[in-house]
Tab-separated table of C-alpha atoms in Angstrom:
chain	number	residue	atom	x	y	z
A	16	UNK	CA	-21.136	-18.221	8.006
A	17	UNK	CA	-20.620	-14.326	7.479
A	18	UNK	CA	-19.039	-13.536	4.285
A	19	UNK	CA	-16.590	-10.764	3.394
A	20	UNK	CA	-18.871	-8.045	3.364
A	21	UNK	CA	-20.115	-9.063	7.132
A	22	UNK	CA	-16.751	-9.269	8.495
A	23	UNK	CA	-15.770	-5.996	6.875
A	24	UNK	CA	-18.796	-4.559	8.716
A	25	UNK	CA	-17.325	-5.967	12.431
A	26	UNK	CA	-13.929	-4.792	11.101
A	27	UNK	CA	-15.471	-0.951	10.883
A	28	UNK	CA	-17.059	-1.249	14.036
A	29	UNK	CA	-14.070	-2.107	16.197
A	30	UNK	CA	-12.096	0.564	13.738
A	31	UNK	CA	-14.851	3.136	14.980
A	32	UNK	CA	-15.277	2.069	18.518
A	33	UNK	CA	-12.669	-0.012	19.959
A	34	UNK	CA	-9.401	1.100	18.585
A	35	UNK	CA	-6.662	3.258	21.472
A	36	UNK	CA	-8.272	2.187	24.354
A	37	UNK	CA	-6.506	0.909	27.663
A	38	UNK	CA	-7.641	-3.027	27.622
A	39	UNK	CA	-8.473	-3.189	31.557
A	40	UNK	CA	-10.220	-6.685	31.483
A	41	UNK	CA	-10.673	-9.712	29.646
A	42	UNK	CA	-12.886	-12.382	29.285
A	43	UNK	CA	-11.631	-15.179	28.211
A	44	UNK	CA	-13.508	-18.191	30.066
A	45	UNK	CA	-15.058	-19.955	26.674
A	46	UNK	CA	-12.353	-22.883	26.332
A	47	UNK	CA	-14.231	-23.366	23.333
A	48	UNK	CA	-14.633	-19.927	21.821
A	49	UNK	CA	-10.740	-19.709	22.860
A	50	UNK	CA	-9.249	-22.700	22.350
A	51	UNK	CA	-6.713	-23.405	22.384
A	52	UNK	CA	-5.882	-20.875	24.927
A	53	UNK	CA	-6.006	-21.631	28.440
A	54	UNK	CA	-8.601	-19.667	30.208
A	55	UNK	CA	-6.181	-16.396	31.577
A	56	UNK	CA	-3.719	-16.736	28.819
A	57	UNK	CA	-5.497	-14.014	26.278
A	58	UNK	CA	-6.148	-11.811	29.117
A	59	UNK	CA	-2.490	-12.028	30.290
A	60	UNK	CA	-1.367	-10.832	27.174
A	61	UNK	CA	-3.632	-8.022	26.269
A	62	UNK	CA	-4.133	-6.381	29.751
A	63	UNK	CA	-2.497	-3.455	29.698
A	64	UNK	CA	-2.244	-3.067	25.799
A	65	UNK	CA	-4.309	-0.928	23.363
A	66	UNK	CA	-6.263	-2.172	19.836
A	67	UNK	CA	-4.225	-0.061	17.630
A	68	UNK	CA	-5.435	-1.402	14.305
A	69	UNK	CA	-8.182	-3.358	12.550
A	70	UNK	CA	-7.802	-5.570	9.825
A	71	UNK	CA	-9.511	-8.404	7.801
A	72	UNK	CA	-8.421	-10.616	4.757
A	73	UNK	CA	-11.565	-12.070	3.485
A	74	UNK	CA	-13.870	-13.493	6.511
A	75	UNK	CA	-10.415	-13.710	8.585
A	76	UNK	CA	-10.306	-9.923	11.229
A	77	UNK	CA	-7.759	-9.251	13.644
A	78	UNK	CA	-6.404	-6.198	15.703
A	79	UNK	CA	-2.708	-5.745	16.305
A	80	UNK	CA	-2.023	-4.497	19.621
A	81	UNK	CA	0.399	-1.838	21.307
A	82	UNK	CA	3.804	-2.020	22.490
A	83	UNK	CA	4.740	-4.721	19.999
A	84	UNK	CA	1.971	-7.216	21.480
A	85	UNK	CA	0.215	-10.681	19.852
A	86	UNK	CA	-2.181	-10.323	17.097
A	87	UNK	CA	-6.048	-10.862	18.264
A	88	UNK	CA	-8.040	-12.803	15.691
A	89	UNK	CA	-11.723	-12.937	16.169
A	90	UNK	CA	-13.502	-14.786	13.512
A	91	UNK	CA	-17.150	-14.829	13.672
A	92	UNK	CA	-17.779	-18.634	12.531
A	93	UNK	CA	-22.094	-18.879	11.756
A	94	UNK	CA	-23.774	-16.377	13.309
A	95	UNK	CA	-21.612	-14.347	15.813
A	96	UNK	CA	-21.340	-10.507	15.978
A	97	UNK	CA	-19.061	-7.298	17.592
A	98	UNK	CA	-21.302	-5.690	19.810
A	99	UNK	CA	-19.802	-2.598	21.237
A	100	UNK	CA	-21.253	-1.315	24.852
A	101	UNK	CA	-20.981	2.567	26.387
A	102	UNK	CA	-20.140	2.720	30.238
A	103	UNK	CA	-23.646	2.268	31.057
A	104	UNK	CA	-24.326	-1.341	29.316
A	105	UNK	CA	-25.396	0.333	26.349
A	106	UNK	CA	-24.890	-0.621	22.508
A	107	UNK	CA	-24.535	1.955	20.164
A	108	UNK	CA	-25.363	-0.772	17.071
A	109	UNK	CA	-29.116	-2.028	17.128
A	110	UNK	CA	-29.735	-5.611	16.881
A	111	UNK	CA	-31.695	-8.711	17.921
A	112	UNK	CA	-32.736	-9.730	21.287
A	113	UNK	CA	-29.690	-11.095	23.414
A	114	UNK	CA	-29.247	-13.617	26.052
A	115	UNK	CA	-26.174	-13.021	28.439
A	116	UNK	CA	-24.769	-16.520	27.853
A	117	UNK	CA	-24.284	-15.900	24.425
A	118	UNK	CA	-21.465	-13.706	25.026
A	119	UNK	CA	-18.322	-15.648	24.921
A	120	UNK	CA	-15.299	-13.447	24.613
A	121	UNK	CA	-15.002	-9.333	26.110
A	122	UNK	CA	-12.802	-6.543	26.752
A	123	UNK	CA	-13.295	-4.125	29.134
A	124	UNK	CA	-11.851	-0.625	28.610
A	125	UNK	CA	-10.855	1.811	30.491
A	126	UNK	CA	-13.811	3.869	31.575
A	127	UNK	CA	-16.223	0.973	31.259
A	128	UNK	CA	-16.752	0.172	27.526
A	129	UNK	CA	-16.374	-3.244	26.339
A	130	UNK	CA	-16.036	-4.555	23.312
A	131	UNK	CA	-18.111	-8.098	22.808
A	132	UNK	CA	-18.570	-11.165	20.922
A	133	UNK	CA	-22.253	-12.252	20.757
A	134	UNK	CA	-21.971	-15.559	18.970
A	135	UNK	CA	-25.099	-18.063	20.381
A	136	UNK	CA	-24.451	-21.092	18.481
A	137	UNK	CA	-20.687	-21.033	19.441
A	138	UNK	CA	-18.985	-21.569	16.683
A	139	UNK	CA	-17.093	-18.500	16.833
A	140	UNK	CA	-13.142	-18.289	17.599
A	141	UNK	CA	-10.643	-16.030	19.423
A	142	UNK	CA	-6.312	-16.735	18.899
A	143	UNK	CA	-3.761	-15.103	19.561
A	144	UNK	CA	-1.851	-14.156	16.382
A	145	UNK	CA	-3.794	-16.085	13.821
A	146	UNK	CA	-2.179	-17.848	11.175
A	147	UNK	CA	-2.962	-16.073	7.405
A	148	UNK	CA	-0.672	-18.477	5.411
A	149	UNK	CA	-3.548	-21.031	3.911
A	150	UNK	CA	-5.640	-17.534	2.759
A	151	UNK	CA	-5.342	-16.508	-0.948
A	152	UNK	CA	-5.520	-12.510	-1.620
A	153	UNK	CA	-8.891	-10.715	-0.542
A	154	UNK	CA	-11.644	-11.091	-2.505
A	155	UNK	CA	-12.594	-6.979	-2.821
A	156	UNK	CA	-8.692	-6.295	-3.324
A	157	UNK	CA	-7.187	-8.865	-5.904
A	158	UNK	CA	-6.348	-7.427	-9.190
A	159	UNK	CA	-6.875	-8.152	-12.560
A	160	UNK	CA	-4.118	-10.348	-13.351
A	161	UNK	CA	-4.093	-12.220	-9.953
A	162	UNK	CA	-7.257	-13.092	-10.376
A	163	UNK	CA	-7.129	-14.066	-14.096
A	164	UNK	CA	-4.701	-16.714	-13.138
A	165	UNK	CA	-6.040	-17.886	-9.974
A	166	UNK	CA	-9.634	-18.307	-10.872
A	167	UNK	CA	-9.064	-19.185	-14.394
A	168	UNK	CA	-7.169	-22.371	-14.094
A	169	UNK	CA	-8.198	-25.664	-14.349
A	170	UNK	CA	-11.233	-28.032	-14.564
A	171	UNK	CA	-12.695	-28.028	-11.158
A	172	UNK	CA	-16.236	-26.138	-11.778
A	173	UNK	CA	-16.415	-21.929	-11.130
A	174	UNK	CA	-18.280	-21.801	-8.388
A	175	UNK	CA	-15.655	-24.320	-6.242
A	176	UNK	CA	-12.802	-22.359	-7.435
A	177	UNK	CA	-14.645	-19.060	-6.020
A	178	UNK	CA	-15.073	-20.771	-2.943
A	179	UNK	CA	-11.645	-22.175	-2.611
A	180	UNK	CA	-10.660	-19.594	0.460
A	181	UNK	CA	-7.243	-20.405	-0.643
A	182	UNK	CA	-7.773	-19.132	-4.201
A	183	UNK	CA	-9.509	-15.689	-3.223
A	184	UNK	CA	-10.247	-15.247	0.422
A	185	UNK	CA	-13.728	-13.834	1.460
A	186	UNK	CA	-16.834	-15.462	-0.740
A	187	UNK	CA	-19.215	-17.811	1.089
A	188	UNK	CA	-21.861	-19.784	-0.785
A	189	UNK	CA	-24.517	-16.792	-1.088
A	190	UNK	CA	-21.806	-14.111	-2.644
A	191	UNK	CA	-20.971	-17.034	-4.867
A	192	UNK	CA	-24.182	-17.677	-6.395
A	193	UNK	CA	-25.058	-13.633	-6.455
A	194	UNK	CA	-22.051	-12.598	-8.392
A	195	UNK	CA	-22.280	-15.858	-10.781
A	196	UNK	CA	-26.050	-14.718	-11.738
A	197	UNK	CA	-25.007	-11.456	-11.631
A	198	UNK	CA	-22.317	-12.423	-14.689
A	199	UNK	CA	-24.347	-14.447	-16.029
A	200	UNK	CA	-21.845	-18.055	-15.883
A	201	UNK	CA	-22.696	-21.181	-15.275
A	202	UNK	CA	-21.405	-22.464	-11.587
A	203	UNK	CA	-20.990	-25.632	-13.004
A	204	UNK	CA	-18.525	-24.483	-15.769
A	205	UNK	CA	-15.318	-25.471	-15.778
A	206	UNK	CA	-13.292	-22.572	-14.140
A	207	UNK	CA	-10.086	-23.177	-16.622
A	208	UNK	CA	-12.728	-22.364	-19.950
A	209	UNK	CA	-13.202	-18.675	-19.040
A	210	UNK	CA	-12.085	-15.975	-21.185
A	211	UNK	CA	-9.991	-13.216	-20.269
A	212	UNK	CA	-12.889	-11.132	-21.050
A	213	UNK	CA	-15.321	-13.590	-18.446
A	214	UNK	CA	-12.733	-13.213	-15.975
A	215	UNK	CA	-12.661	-9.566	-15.856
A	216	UNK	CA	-16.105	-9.046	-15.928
A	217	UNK	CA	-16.441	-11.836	-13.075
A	218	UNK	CA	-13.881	-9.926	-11.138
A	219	UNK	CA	-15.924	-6.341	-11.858
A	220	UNK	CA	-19.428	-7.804	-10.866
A	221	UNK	CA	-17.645	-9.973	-7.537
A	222	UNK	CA	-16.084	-6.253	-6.462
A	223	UNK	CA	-19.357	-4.418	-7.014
A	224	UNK	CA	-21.562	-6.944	-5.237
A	225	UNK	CA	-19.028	-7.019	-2.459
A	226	UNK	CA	-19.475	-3.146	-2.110
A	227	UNK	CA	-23.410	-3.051	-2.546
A	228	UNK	CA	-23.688	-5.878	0.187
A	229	UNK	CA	-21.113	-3.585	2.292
A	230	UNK	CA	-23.621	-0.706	2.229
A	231	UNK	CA	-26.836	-2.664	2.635
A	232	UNK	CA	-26.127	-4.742	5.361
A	233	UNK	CA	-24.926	-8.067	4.031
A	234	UNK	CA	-24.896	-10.153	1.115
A	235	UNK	CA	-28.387	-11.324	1.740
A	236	UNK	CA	-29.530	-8.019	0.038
A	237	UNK	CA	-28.027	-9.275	-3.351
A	238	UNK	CA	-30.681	-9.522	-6.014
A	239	UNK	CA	-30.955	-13.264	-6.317
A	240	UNK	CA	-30.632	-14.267	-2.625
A	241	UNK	CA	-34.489	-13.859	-1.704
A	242	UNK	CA	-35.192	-16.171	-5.082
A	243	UNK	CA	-32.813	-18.845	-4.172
A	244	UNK	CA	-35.689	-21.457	-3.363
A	245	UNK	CA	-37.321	-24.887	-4.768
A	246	UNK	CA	-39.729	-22.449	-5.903
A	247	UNK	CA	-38.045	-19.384	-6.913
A	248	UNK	CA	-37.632	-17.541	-10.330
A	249	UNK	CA	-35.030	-15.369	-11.734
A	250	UNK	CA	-35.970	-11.439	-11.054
A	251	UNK	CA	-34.649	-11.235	-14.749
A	252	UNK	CA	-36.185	-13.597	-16.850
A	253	UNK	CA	-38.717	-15.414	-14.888
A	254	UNK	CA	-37.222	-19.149	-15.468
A	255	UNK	CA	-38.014	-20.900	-12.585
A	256	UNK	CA	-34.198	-20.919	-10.613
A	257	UNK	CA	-32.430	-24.659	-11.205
A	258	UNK	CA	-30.507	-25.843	-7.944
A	259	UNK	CA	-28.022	-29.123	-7.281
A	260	UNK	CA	-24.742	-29.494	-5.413
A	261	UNK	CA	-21.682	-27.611	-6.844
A	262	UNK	CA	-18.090	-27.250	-4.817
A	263	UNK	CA	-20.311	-29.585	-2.085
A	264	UNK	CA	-22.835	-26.834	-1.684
A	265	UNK	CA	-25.925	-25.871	-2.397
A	266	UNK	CA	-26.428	-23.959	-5.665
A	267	UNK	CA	-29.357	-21.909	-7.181
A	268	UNK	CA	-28.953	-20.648	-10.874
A	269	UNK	CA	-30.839	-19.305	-13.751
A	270	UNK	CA	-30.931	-22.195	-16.380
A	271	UNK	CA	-31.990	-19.723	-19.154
A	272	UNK	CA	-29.218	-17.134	-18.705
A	273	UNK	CA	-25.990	-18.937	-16.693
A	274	UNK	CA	-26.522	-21.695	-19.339
């Protein structure tokens, strides 16, 4: 799934493309993609209306709309994408090869552009007015005393608690791993045993890899992603990487230095 720093990316890209423009069309024909909409029923209600704003709170985006309309949450789900396209079927981004089927949601502007999600394993969704309640604050915005006592707390193990989208809101199993090495804690540690001190380091290293996978193109540019493999080694020390199940996913770490 894309983390926080891939859904801030899709964020920018509506923010720079998409935003104050007349919404003349909509597709909304995926009664998967849109469930549980009723083909006709997103259209109806943004036709006419303008993207005015972009937002996201962790992997969670959506645009508020003009004139007091509904809320338009697009999450991405595996592997979809915002591809943005000029008058003349052309995409300002670069990316991989496409097949028109895997487009499942559109707008059309006025003058032509659209905006569009490319999602081909279709796992993506699109709601009016999403519902935010369940998500804890944003991973890249929480401060220092929200997330002292809602990551240090208790005995289920660190890396769970990071990936409790309830807790913080935005960190997927590869930021997880990546700002654990990067701090040098065990995943398997109880989260309740850190120190204020571990916490706010945790917190300093999570915000800096967040903003290094921002720039790069997505967390799999973090330093220990490429070595998280039966047969990889930490790009520190050399120990060969340990992996098991923490938080019901899979888990590289450096047994040397997260012991």
């Amino acid at each position: 799934m894309p983390e926080l720093p891939e859904v801030e990316s899709a964020r920018a890209v509506i923010e720079a493309y998409a935003l104050h423009r007349a919404i003349e069309a909509v597709d909304d024909t995926d009664t998967y993609e849109c469930r549980p909409h009723e083909p006709g029923e997103i259209a109806s209600a943004l036709v006419g209306r303008q993207l005015s704003a972009a937002h996201r709170r962790g992997k969670t985006m959506w645009c508020t709309t003009s004139r007091g309309g509904p809320d338009l949450g697009i999450h991405l789900g595996m592997s979809g994408r915002i591809v943005i396209e000029d008058q003349e079927g052309g995409d300002p981004q670069r990316g991989t090869a496409r097949k028109e089927e895997w487009y499942r949601f559109s707008l059309t502007f006025e003058g032509g552009s659209r905006l569009r999600l490319l999602d081909k394993r279709r796992l993506g969704r699109v709601r009016l007015d999403p519902d935010l309640s369940d998500l804890g604050p944003d991973a890249a915005e929480v401060d220092r005393e929200d997330f002292r006592s809602l990551v240090g707390r208790g005995t289920a193990p660190l890396k769970a608690r990071l990936l409790d989208q309830s807790t913080l809101a935005g960190i997927g199993n590869l930021l997880a791993d990546e700002v654990l090495w990067q701090s040098r804690l065990d995943p398997r540690r109880p989260a309740g045993s850190l120190s204020a001190d571990e916490l706010d380091g945790l917190r300093r290293r999570l915000r800096s890899s967040i903003r290094s996978a921002v720039r790069h193109g997505g967390v799999h540019t973090g330093e220990v992603v490429p070595h998280r493999a039966r047969d990889g080694h930490c790009p520190r020390c050399g120990a060969e990487m340990a992996r098991g199940t923490v938080g019901g996913r899979t888990t590289y770490w450096c047994p040397v230095e997260q012991a």
